[in-house]
Short mmCIF file of C-alpha atoms and ligand atoms in Angstrom, two decimals:
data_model
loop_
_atom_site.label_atom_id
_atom_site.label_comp_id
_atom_site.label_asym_id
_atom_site.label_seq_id
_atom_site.Cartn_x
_atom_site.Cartn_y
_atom_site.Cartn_z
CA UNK A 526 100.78 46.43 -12.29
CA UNK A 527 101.20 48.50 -15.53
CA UNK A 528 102.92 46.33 -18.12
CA UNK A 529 105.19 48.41 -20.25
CA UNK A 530 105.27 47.35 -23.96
CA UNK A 531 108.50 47.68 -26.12
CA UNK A 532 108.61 47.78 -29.98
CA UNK A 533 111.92 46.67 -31.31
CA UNK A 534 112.51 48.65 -34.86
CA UNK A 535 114.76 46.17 -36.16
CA UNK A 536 113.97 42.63 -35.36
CA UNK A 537 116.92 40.59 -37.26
CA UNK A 538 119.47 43.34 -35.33
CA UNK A 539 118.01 44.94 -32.40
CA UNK A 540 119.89 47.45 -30.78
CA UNK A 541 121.56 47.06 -26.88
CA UNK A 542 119.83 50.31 -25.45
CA UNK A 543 116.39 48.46 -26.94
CA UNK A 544 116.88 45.84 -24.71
CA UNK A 545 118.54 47.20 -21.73
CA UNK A 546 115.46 48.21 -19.67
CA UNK A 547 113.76 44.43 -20.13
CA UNK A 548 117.42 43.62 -19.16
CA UNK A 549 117.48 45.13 -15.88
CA UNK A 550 114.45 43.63 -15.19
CA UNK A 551 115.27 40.31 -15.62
CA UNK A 552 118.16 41.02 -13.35
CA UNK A 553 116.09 42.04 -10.65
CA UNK A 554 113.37 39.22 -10.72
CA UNK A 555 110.90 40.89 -12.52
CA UNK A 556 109.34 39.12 -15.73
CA UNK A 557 109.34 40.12 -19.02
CA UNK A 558 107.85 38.42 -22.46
CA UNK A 559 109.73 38.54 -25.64
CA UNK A 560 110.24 36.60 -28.96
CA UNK A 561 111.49 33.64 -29.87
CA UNK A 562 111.89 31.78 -33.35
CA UNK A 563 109.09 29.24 -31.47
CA UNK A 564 106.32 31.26 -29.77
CA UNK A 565 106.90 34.57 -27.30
CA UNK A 566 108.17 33.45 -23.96
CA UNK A 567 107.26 34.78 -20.75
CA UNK A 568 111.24 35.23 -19.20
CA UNK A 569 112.39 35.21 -15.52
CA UNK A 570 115.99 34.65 -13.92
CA UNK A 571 115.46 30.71 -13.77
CA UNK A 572 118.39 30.49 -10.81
CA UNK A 573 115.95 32.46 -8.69
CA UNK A 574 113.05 30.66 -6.87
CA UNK A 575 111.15 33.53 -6.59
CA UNK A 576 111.00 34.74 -10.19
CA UNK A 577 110.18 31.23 -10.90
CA UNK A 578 107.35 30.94 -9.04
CA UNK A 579 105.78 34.50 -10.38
CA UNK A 580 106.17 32.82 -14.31
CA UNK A 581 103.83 30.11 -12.61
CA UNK A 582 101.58 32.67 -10.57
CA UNK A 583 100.85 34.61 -13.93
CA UNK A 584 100.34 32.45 -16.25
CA UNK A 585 98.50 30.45 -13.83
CA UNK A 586 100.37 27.18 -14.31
CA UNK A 587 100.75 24.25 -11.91
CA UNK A 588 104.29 24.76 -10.29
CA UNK A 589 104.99 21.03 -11.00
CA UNK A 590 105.20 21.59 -14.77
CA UNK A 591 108.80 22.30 -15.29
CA UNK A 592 110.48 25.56 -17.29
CA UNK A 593 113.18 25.35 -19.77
CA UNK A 594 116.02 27.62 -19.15
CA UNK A 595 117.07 29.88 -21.76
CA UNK A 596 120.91 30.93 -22.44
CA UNK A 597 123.06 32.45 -25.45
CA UNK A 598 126.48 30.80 -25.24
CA UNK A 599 127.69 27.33 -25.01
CA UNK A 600 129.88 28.74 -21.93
CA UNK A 601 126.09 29.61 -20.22
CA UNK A 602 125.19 25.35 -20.29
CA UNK A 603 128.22 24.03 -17.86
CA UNK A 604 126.70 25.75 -14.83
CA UNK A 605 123.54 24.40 -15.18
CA UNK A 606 123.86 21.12 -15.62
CA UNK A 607 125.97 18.29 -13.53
CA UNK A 608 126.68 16.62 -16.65
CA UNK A 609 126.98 16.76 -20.52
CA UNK A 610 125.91 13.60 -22.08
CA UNK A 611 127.47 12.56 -25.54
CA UNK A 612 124.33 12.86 -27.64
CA UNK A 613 123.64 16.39 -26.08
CA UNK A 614 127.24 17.57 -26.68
CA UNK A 615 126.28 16.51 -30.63
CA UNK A 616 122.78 18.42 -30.86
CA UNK A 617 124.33 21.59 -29.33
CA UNK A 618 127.11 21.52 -32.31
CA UNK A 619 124.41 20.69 -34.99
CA UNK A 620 121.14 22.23 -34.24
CA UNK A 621 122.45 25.40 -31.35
CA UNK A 622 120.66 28.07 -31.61
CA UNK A 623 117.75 26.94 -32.84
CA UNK A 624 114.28 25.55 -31.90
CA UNK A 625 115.69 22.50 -29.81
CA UNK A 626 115.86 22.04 -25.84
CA UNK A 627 117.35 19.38 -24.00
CA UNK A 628 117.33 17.72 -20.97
CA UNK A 629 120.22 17.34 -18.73
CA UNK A 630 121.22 16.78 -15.09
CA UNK A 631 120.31 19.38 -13.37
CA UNK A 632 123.62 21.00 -11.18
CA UNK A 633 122.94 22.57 -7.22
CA UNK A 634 122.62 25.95 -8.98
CA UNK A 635 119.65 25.96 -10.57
CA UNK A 636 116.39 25.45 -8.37
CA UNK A 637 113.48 23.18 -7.65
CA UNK A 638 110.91 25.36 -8.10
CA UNK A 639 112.37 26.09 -11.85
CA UNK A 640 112.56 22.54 -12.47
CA UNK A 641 109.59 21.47 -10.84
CA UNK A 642 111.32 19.49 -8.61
CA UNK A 643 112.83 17.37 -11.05
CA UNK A 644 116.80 16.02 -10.71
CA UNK A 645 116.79 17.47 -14.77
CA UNK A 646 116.73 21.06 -16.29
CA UNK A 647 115.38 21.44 -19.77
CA UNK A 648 117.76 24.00 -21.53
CA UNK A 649 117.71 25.75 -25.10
CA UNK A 650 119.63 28.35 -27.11
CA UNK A 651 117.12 30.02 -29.24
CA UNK A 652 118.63 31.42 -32.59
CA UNK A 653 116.05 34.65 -32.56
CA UNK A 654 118.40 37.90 -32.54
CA UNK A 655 116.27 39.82 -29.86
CA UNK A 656 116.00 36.68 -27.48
CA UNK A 657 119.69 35.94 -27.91
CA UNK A 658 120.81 39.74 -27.22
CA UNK A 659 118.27 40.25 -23.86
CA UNK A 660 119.51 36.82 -22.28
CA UNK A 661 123.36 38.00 -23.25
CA UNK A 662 122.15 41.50 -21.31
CA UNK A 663 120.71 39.87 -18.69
CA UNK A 664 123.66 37.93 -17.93
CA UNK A 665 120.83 35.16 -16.54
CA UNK A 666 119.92 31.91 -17.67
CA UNK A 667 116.20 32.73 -18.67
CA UNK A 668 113.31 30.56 -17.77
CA UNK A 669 111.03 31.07 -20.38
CA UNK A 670 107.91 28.88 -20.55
CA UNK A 671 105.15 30.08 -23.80
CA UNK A 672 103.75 33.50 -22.52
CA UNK A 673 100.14 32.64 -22.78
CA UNK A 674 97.32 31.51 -19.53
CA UNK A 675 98.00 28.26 -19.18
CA UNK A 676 95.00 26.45 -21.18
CA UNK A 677 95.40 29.10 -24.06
CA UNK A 678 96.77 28.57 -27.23
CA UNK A 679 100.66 29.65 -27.13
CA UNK A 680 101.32 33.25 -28.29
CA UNK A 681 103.00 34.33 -31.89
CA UNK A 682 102.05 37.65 -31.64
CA UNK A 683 103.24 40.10 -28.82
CA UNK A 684 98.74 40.73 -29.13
CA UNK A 685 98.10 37.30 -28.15
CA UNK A 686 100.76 38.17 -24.97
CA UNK A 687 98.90 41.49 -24.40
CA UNK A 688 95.38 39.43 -24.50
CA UNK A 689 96.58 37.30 -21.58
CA UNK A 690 99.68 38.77 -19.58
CA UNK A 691 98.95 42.64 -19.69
CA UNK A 692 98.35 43.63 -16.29
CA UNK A 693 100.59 40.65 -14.59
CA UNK A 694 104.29 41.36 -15.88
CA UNK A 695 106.16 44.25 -16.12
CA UNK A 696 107.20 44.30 -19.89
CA UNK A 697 106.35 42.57 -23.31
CA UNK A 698 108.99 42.96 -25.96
CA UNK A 699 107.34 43.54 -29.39
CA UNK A 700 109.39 41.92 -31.90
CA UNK A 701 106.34 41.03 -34.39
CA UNK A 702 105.38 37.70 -35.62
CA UNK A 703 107.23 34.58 -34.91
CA UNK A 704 108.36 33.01 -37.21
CA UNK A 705 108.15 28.92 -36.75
CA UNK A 706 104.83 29.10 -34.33
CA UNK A 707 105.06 25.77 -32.69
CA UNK A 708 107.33 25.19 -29.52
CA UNK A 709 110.53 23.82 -29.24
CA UNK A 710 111.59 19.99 -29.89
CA UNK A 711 112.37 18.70 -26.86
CA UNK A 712 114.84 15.80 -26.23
CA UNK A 713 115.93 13.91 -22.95
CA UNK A 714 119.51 13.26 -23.49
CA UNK A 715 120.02 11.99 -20.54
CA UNK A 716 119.50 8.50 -20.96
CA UNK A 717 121.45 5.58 -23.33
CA UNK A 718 119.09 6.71 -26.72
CA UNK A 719 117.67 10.01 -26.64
CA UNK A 720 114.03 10.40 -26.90
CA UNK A 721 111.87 13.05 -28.05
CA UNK A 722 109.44 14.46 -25.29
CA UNK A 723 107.37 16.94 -27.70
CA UNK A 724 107.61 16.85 -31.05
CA UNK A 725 108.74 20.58 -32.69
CA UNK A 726 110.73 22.25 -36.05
CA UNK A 727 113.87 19.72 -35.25
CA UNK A 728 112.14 16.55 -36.62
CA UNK A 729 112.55 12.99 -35.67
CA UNK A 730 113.81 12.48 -39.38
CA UNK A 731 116.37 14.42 -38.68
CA UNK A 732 117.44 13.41 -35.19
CA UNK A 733 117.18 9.73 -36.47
CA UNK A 734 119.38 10.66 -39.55
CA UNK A 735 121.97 11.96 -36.73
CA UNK A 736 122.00 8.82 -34.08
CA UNK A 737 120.39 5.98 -36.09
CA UNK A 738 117.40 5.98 -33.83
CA UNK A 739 115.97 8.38 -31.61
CA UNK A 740 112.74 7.40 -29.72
CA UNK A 741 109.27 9.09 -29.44
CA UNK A 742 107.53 8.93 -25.80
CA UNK A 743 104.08 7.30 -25.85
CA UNK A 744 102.31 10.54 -24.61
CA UNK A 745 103.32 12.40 -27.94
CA UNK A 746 100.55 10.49 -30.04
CA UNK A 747 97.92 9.46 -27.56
CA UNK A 748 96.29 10.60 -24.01
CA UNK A 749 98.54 9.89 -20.90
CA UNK A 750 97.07 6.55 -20.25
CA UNK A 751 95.91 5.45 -16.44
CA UNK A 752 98.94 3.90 -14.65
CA UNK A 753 101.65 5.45 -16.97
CA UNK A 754 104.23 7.54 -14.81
CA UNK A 755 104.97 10.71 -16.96
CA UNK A 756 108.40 11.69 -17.87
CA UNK A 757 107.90 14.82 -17.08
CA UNK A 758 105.14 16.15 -14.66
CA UNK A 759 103.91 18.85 -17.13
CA UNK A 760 103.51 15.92 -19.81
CA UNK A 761 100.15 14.72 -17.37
CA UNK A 762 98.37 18.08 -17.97
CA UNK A 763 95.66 18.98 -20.40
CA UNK A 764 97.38 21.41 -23.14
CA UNK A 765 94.85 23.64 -24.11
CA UNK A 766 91.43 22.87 -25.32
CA UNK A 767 89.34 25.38 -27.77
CA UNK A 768 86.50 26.99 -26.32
CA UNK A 769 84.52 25.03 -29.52
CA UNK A 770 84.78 21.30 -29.64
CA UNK A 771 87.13 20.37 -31.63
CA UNK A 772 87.63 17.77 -34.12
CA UNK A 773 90.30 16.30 -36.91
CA UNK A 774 89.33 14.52 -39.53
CA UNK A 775 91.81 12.21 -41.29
CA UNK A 776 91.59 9.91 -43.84
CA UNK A 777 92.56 5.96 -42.87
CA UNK A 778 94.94 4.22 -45.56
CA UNK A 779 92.44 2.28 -46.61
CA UNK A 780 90.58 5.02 -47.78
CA UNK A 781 93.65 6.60 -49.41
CA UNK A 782 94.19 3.31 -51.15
CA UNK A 783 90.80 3.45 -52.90
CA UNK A 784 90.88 7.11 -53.71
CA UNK A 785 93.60 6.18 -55.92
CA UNK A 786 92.15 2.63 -57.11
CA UNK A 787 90.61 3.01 -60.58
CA UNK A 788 87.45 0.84 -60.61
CA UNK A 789 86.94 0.71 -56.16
CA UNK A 790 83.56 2.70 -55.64
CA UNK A 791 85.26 5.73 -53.84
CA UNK A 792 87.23 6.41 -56.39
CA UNK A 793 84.40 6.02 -59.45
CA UNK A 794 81.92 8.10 -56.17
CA UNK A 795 84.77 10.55 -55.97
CA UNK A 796 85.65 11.42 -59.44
CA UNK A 797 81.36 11.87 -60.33
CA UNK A 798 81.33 14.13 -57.12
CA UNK A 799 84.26 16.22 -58.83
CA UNK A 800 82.72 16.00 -62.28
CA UNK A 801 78.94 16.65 -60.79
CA UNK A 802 80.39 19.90 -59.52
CA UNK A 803 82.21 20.98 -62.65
CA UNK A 804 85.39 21.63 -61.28
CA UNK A 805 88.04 19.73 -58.90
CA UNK A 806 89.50 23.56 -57.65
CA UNK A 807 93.08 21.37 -58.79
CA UNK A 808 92.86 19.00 -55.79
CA UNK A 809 93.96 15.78 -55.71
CA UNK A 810 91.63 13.02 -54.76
CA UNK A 811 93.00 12.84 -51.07
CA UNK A 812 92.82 16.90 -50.39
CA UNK A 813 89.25 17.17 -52.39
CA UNK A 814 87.63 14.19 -50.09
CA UNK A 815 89.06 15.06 -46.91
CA UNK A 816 87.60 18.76 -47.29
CA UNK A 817 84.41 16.92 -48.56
CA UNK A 818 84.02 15.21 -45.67
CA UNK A 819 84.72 17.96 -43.65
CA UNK A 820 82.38 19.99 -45.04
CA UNK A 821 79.72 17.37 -44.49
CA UNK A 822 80.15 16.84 -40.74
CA UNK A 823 80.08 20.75 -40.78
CA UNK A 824 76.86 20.87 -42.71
CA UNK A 825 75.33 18.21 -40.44
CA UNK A 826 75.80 20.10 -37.09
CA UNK A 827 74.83 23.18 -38.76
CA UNK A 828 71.21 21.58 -39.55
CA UNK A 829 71.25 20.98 -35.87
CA UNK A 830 70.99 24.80 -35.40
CA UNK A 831 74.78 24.82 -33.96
CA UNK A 832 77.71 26.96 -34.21
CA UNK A 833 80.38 25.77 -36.12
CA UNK A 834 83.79 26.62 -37.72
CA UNK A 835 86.13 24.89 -40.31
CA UNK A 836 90.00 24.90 -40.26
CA UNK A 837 90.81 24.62 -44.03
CA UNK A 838 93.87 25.51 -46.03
CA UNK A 839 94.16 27.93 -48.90
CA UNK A 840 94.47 25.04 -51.51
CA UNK A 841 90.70 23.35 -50.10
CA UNK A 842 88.55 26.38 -49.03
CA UNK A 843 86.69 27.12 -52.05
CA UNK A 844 85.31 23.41 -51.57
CA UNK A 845 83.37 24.54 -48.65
CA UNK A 846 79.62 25.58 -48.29
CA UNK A 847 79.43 25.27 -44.57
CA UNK A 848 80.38 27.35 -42.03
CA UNK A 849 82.64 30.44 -40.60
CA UNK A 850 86.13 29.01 -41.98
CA UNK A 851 89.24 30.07 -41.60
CA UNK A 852 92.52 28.89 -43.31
CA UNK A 853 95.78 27.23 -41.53
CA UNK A 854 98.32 28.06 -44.33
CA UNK A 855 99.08 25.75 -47.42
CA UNK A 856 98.60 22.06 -47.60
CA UNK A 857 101.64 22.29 -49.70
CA UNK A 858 103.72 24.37 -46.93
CA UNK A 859 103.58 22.70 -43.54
CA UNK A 860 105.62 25.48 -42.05
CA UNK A 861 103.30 27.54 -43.41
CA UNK A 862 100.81 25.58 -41.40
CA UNK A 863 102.84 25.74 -38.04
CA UNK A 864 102.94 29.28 -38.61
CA UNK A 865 99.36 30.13 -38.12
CA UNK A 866 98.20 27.07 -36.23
CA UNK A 867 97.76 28.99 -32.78
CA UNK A 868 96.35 32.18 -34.28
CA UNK A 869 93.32 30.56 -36.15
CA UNK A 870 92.70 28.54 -32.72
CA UNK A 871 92.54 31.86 -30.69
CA UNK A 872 90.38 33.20 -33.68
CA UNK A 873 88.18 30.47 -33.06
CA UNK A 874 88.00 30.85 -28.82
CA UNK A 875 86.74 34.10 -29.94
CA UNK A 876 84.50 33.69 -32.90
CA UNK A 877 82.34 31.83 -30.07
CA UNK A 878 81.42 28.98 -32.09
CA UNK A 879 80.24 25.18 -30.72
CA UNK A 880 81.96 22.79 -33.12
CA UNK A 881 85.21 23.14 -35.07
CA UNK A 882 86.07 20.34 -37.15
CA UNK A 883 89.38 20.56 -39.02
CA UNK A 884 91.80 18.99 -41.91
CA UNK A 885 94.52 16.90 -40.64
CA UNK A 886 97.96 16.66 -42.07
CA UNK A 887 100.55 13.99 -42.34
CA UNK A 888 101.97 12.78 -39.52
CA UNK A 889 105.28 12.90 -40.41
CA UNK A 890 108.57 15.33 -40.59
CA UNK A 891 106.61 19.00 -38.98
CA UNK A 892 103.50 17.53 -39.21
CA UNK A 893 104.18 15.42 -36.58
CA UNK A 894 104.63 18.81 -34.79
CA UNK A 895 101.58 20.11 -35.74
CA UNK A 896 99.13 16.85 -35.78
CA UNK A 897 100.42 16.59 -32.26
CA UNK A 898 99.39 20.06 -31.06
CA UNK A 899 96.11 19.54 -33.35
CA UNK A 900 95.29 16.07 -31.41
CA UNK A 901 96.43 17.69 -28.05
CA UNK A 902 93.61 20.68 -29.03
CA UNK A 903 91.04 18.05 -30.05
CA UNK A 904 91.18 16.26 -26.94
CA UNK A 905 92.55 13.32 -29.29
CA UNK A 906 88.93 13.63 -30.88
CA UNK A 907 89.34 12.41 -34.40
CA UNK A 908 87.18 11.23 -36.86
CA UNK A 909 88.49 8.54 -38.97
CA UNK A 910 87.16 8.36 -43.06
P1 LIG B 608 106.65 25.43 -22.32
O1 LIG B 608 107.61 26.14 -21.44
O2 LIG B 608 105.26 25.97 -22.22
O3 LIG B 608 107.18 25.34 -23.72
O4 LIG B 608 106.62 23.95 -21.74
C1 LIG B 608 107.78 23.43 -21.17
C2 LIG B 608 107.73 21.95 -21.20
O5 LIG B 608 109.06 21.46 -21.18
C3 LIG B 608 107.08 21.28 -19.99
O6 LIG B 608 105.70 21.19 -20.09
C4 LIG B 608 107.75 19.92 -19.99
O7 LIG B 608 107.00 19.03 -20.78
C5 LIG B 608 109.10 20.17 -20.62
N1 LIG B 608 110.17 20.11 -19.65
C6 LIG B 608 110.75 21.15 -19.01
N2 LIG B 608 111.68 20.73 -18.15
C7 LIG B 608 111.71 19.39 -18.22
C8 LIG B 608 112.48 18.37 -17.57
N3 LIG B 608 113.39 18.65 -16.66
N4 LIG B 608 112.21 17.08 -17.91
C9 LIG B 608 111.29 16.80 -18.86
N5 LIG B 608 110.54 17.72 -19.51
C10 LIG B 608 110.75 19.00 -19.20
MG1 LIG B 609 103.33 26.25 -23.13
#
């Protein structure tokens, strides 16, 4: 199949004759990829079976990994769902459109084989002007699952869609970078306290600032662990794991204790190392030893005669003797970081290196986003200091 590519001229207001084409297709089953304010989506008519099971068949995904269904009006949710809890009534009002899906009842309308055969349908209404207008067009609910191979990193480019759809769907929508890079927050409204299935832009700070309390399922910070039934069947796959083996080093408290303990020996060991080299590059103790150690684990597998890439950020690289390394963003900037997470991993499946070792982040507000897709990419490989 030739896959026809689109380049919209004005992203923030695209216009109707743009979209109509990758309208019609939608309409008629076919698939088409376009932007979202998350990652590029690979769209089909989710109240059609069929359509639904060509998202799977191209982006070679197990068919019991359910999609989320995309829509642009409030008046789109009712016929989707069999019921509209409370809490998901107040996330639509305070967070619709945005980078938020929820899980409802499913109603008779919408299919098995887009829910993968769940009783629930995941549903979001992305705030990205070229999404919103082709779902409007296509007068569809969209099922829209990331457009990359399943096992790849999610796509932020409509290049990274090209690299692994072209040939398999009929169109990808250009609409240039995305803009938040990591996928949607998801939350399961359906029960008596929502909880959050995957971690995303829409933080647990703020849902918890909204109800209270929200709560976090277990398989967001660790493997799915033997015996544990998943939520979700999707949640019991392997996300996608770098071609290199991967590896995220973070610092333990008490570590971050001493680094800022006059008189403890990492603190006297860290302030010589940053005297001995004449300059700190401006770091604070935590962001100079954490690259430090990074560096060393790099250097070590390098003596081994291996392959082997560093994920630093702009404010650490210049610490760094080891290694091909490539920045995430700003230490200082964790959307910054979400923004080019997926890119520098797909840099790295192609770089062909053996060994990645990377910085880690803190684990809270969207880095609890992006330590979570990290961990997921390390195989929950990391190396405590
Ligand atoms: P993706 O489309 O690649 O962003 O992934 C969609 C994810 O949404 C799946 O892997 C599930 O974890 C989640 N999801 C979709 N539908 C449901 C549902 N009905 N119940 C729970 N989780 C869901
Ligand atoms: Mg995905």
């Amino acid at each position: 199949m030739d896959t026809k590519r689109i380049v919209i001229k004005n992203r923030e207001n695209p216009a109707d004759e743009e979209l109509f084409e990758a309208a019609r297709i939608l309409k008629e089953g076919g698939l088409v990829a376009f932007p979202t304010e998350t990652v590029y989506g690979l769209g089909g008519n989710a109240l059609d079976g069929d359509a639904a099971r060509r998202i799977y068949e191209a982006k070679g995904r197990p068919s019991d990994n359910p999609l989320i269904a995309h829509i642009s009006s409030m008046e789109e949710l009712a016929p989707l769902v069999s019921r509209i809890p409370e809490a998901g009534q107040i996330l639509a009002e305070k967070f619709w459109p945005g980078p938020l899906t929820m899980i409802f009842p499913k109603s008779d309308q919408v299919p098995l084989s887009t829910t993968g055969g769940l009783d629930t349908v995941a549903v979001r209404m992305p705030d990205d002007p070229v999404a919103q207008k082709l779902i409007r067009l296509a007068g569809v609910p969209v099922a829209a699952p990331s457009a990359n191979t399943s096992g790849r990193p999610s796509p932020t480019t409509a290049d990274h869609v090209w690299q692994d759809l072209n040939g398999k769907i009929e169109m990808i929508v250009d609409g240039g970078p995305v803009g938040i890079g990591v996928e949607s927050t998801i939350v399961d409204v359906t029960g008596p306290v929502p909880v959050i299935l995957r971690p995303g832009f829409i933080t647990q700070e703020m849902l918890d600032e909204l109800f209270g309390h929200v709560e976090m399922d277990p398989a967001i910070t660790g493997p799915m662990k033997e015996g544990i039934h998943p939520k979700a069947p999707g949640m019991k796959y392997r996300h996608y794991a770098p071609k290199g083996q991967l590896t995220l080093v973070e610092l333990t408290e008490k570590t971050v204790k001493a680094l800022y303990t006059p008189g403890s020996s990492l603190y006297s060991q860290v302030s010589r190392i940053m005297a001995d080299r004449g300059r700190s590059w401006g770091l604070d103790p935590e962001s100079f030893y954490m690259a430090w150690q990074v560096n060393r684990l790099a250097e070590e597998k390098e003596k081994e005669g291996c392959r082997v890439g560093v994920i630093c950020t702009e404010e650490t690289r210049d610490v760094y003797t080891a290694a091909v390394k490539r920045s995430i963003g700003r230490r200082s900037s964790a959307d910054s970081v979400a923004h080019n997470l997926y890119a520098v991993l797909r840099e790295f499946d192609d770089l062909g290196v053996d060994y990645i070792f990377s910085e880690s982040f803190a684990r809270d507000h969207l880095g609890q986003a992006i330590m979570n897709r990290l961990s997921k990419a390390a195989g929950y490989q990391i190396c405590r200091v």
